[in-house]
Short mmCIF file of C-alpha atoms and ligand atoms in Angstrom, two decimals:
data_model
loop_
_atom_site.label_atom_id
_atom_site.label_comp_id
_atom_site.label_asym_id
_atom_site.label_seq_id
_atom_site.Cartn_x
_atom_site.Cartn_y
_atom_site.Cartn_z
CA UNK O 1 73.20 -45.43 6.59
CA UNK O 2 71.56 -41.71 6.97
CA UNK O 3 69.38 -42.19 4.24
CA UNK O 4 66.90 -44.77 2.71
CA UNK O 5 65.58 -43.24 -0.03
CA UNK O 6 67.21 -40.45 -2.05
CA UNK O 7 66.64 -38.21 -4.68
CA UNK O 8 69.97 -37.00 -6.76
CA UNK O 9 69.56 -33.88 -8.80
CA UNK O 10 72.11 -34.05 -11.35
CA UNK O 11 72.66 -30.41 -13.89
CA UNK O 12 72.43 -31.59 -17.59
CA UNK O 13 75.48 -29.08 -17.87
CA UNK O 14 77.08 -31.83 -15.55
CA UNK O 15 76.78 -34.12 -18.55
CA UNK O 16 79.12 -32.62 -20.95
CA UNK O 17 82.48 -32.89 -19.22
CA UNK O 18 85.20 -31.51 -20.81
CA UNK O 19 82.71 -31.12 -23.64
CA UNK O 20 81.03 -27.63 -25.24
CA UNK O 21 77.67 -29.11 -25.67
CA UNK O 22 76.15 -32.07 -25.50
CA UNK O 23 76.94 -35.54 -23.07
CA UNK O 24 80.19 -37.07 -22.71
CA UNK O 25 80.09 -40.67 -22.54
CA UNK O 26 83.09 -40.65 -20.31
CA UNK O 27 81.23 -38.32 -17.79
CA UNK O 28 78.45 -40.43 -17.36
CA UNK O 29 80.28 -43.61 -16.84
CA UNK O 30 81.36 -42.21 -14.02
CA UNK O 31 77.94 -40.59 -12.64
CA UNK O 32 76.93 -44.63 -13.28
CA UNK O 33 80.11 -45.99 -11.16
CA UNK O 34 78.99 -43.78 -8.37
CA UNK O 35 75.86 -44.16 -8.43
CA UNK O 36 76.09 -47.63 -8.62
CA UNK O 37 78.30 -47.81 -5.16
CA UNK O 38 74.98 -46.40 -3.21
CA UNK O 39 72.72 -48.58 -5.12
CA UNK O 40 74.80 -51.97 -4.22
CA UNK O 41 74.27 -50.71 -0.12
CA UNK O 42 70.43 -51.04 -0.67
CA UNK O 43 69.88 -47.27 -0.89
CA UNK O 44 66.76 -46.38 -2.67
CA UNK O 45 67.93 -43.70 -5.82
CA UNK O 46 65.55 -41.65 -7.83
CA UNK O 47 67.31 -39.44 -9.55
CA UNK O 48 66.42 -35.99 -11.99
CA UNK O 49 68.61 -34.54 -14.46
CA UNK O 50 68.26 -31.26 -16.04
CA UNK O 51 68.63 -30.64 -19.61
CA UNK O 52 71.00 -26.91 -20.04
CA UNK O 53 74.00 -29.55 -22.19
CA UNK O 54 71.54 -29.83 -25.11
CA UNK O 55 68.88 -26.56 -24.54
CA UNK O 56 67.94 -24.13 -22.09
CA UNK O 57 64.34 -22.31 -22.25
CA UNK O 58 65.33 -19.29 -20.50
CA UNK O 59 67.98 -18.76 -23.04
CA UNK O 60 65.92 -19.43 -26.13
CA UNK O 61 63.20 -16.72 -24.42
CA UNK O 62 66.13 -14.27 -24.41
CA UNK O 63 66.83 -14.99 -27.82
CA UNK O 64 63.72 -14.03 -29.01
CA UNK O 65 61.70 -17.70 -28.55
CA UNK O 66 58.45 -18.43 -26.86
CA UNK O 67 59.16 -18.95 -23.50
CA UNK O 68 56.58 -22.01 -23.47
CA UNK O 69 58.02 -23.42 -26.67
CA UNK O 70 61.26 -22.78 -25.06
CA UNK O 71 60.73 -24.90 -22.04
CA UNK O 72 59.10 -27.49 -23.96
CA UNK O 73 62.36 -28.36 -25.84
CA UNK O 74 64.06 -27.91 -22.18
CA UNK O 75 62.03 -30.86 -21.00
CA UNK O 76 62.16 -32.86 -24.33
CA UNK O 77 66.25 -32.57 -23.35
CA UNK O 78 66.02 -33.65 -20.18
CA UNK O 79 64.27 -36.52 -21.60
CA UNK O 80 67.66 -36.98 -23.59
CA UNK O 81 69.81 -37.38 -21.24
CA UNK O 82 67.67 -39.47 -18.64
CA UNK O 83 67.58 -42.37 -21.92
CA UNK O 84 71.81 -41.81 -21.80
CA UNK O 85 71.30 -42.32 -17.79
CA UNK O 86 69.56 -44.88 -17.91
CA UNK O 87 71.92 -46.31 -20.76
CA UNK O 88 74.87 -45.93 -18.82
CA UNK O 89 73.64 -47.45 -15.57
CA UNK O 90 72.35 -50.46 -17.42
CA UNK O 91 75.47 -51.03 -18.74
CA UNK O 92 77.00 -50.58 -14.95
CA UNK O 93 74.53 -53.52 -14.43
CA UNK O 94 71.90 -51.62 -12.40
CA UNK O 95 67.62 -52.14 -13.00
CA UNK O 96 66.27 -48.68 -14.19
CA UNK O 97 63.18 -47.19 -15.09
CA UNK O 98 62.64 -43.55 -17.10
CA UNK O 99 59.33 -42.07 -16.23
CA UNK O 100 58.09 -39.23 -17.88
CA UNK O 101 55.87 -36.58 -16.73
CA UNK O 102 55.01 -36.19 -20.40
CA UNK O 103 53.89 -38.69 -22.02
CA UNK O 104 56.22 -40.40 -24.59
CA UNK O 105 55.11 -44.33 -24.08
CA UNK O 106 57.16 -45.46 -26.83
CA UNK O 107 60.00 -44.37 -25.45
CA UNK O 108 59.67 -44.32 -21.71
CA UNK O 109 56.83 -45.11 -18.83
CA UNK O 110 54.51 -42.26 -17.92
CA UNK O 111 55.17 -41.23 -14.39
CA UNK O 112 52.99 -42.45 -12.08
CA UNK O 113 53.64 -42.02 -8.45
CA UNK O 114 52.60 -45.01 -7.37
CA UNK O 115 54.41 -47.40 -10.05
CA UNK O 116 57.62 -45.15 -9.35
CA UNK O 117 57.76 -46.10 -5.77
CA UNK O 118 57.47 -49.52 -6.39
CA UNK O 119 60.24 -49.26 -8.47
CA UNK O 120 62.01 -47.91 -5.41
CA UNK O 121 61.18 -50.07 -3.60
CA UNK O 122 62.04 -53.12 -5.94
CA UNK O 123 65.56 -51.70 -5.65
CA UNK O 124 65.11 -50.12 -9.30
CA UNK O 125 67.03 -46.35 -9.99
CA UNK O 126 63.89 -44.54 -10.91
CA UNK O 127 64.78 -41.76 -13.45
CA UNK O 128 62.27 -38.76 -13.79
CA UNK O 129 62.44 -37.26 -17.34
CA UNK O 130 60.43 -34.12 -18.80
CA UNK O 131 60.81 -31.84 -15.82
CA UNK O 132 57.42 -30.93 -14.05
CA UNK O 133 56.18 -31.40 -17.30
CA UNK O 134 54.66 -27.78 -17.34
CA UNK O 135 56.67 -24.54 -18.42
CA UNK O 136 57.89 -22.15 -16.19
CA UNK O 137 58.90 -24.76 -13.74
CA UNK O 138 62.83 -25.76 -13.53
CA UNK O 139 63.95 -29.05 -12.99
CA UNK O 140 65.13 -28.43 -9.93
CA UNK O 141 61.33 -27.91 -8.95
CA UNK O 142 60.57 -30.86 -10.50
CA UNK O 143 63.52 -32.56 -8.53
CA UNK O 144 61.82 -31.07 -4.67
CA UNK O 145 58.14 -32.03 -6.23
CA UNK O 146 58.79 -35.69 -7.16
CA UNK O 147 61.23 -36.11 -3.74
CA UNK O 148 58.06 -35.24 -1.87
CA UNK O 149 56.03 -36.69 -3.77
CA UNK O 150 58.38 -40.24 -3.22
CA UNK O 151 58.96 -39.62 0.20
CA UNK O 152 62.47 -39.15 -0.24
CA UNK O 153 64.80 -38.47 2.82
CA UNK O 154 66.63 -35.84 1.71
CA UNK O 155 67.48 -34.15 -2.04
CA UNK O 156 70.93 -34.24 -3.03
CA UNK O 157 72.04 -31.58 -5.77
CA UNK O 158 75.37 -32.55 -7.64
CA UNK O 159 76.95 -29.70 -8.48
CA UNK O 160 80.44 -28.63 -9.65
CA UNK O 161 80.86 -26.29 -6.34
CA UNK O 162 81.15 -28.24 -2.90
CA UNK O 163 78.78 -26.39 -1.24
CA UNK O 164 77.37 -22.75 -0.94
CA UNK O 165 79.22 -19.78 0.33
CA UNK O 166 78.39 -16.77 1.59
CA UNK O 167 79.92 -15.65 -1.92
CA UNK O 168 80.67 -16.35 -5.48
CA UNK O 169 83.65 -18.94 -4.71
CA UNK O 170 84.33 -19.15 -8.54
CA UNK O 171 84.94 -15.24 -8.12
CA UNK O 172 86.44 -14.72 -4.51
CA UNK O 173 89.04 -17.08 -3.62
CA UNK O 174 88.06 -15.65 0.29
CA UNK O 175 84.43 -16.75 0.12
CA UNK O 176 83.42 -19.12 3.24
CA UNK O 177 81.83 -22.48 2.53
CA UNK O 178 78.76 -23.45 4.92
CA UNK O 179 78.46 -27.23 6.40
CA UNK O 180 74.82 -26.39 7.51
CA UNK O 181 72.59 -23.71 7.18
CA UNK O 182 68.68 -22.69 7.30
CA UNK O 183 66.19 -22.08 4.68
CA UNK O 184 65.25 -18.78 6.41
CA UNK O 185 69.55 -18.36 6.48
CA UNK O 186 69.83 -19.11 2.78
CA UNK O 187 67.11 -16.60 1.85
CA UNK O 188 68.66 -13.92 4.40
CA UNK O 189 71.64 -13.75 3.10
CA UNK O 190 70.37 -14.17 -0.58
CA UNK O 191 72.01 -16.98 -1.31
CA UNK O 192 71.69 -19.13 -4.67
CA UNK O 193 70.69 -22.77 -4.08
CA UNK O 194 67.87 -23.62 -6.32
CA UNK O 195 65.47 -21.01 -7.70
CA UNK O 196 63.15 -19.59 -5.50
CA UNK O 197 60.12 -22.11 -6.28
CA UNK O 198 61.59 -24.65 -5.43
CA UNK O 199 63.69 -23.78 -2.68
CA UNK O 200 60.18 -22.78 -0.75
CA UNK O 201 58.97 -25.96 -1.96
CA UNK O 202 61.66 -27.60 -0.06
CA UNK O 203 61.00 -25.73 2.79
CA UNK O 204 57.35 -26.17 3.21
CA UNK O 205 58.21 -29.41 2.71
CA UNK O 206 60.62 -29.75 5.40
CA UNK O 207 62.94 -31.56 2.89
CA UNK O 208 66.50 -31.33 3.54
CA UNK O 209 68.76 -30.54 0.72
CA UNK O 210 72.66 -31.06 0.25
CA UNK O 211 74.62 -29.11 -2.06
CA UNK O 212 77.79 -31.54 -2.91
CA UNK O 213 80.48 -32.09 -5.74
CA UNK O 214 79.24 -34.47 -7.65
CA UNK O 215 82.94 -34.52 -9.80
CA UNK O 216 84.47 -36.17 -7.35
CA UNK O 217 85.00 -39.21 -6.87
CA UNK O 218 83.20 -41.05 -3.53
CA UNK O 219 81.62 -38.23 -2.85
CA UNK O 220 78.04 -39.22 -3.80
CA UNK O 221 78.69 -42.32 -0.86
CA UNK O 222 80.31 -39.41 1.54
CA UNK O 223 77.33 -37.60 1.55
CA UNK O 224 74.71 -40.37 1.61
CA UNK O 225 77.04 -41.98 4.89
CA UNK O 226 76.29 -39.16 6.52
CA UNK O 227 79.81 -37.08 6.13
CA UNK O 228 80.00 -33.76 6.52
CA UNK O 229 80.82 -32.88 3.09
CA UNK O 230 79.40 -29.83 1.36
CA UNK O 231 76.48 -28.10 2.52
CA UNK O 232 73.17 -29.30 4.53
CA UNK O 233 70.20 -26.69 4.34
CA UNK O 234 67.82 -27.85 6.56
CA UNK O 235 65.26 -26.15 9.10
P1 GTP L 1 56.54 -54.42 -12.10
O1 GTP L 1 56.30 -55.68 -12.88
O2 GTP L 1 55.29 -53.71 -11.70
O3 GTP L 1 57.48 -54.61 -10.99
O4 GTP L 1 57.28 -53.34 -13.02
P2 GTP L 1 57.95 -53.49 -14.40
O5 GTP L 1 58.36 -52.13 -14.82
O6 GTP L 1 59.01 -54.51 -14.43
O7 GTP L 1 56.79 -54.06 -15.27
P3 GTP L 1 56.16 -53.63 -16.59
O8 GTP L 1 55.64 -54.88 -17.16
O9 GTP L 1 55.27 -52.47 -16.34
O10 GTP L 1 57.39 -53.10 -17.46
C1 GTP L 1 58.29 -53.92 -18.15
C2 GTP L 1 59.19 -53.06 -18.97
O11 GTP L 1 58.43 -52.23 -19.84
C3 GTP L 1 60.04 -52.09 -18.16
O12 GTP L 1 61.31 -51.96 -18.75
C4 GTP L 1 59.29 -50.78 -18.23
O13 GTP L 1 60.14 -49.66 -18.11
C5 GTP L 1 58.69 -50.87 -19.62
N1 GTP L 1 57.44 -50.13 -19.69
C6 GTP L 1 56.36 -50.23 -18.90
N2 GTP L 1 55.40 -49.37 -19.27
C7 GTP L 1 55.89 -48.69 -20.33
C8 GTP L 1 55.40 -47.63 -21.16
O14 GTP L 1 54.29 -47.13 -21.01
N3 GTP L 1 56.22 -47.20 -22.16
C9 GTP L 1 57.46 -47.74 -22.35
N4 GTP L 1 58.21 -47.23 -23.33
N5 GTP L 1 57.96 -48.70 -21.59
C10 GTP L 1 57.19 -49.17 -20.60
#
């Protein structure tokens, strides 16, 4: 296998499926399924999900919200959907663990770096709930921090897209998918990946990422194989 340890990122918007709002049960009984197949070959999975299916702080800012209070009840969301994670991949018969970077010790352990790599390493699926745990940050930072911060091999970001073009691909039909590309490419060309925090966090970092379809089916085992699907930004 390519990889030892991983980190997925999965978008809470991910979550809803054929859904408005919220998480569809259905959706993440399949996220569990896949996840499960990579778990059973001994792969290490920690694994942070955003929170945009139940609230978004950027859009409660534009509506007139506090951008802090905002982003609190972002992270309080994501904490939402890592219990129905966790939840589902219980019930797909896999150990789990929610940490939180805030703390909410009824409900789930504080993160800890140290605890969550033993988790890892007992062969647990480490979930990492409430964002960075400070505003301002998305959770996509929060995904490159705690990757680093586990040692992960690489950061794999579960998308609905298959990659990133060199355009909109949900607007131009024409737009060219790339199978690897830079960091310095990707900011070049302006490309959308992650936001630009953590994208340079990445880099500094020298932490691979993946862009993939998550939707699909296998995929998640494609890319942690080592196929060449969707797109590798690396150095
Ligand atoms: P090790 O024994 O160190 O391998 O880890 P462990 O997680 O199995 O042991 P621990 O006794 O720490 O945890 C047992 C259970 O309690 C696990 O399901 C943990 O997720 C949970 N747990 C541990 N600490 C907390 C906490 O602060 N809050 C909550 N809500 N659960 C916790």
């Amino acid at each position: 296998m390519q990889y030892k340890r991983i980190l997925l990122k999965l978008s809470g918007e991910a979550l809803m499926g054929e859904r408005q709002y919220g998480i569809d049960p259905k959706r993440l009984a399949e996220y569990a399924e896949e996840i499960k197949k990579v778990v059973d070959l001994g792969i290490e999975v920690a694994i942070v999900i955003g929170g945009g299916n139940i609230f978004r702080g950027v859009a409660g800012a534009s509506n007139g919200m506090d951008r802090v209070q905002g982003d609190h009840m972002g992270m309080l969301a994501t904490v939402i959907n890592g219990l129905a994670l966790q939840s589902a991949l219980e019930d797909a018969g896999i150990y789990t663990r929610l940490l939180t970077a805030l703390e909410i010790k009824e409900v789930a352990e504080p993160y800890i770096k140290r605890k969550a790599i033993r988790h890892l390493e007992k062969g647990r699926v480490v979930i990492f709930g409430a964002g960075t745990g400070n505003p301002y940050f998305t959770t996509d930072s929060a995904a490159v921090l705690r990757a680093i911060e586990v040692n992960a091999d690489v950061i794999l970001k579960g998308t609905r897209v298959d990659g990133i073009y060199n355009e909109d691909p949900e607007k131009n039909t024409e737009a060219i998918k790339f199978d690897h590309i830079s960091f310095d490419e990707v900011l070049k060309k302006g490309l959308k990946v992650m936001d630009t925090t953590a994208f340079t966090l990445s880099q500094e970092n020298e932490l691979p990422i993946i862009v993939f379809d998550m939707n699909t089916k296998g995929n998640l085992m494609k890319v942690v194989s080592g196929e060449n699907i969707g797109t590798k930004v690396n150095l």
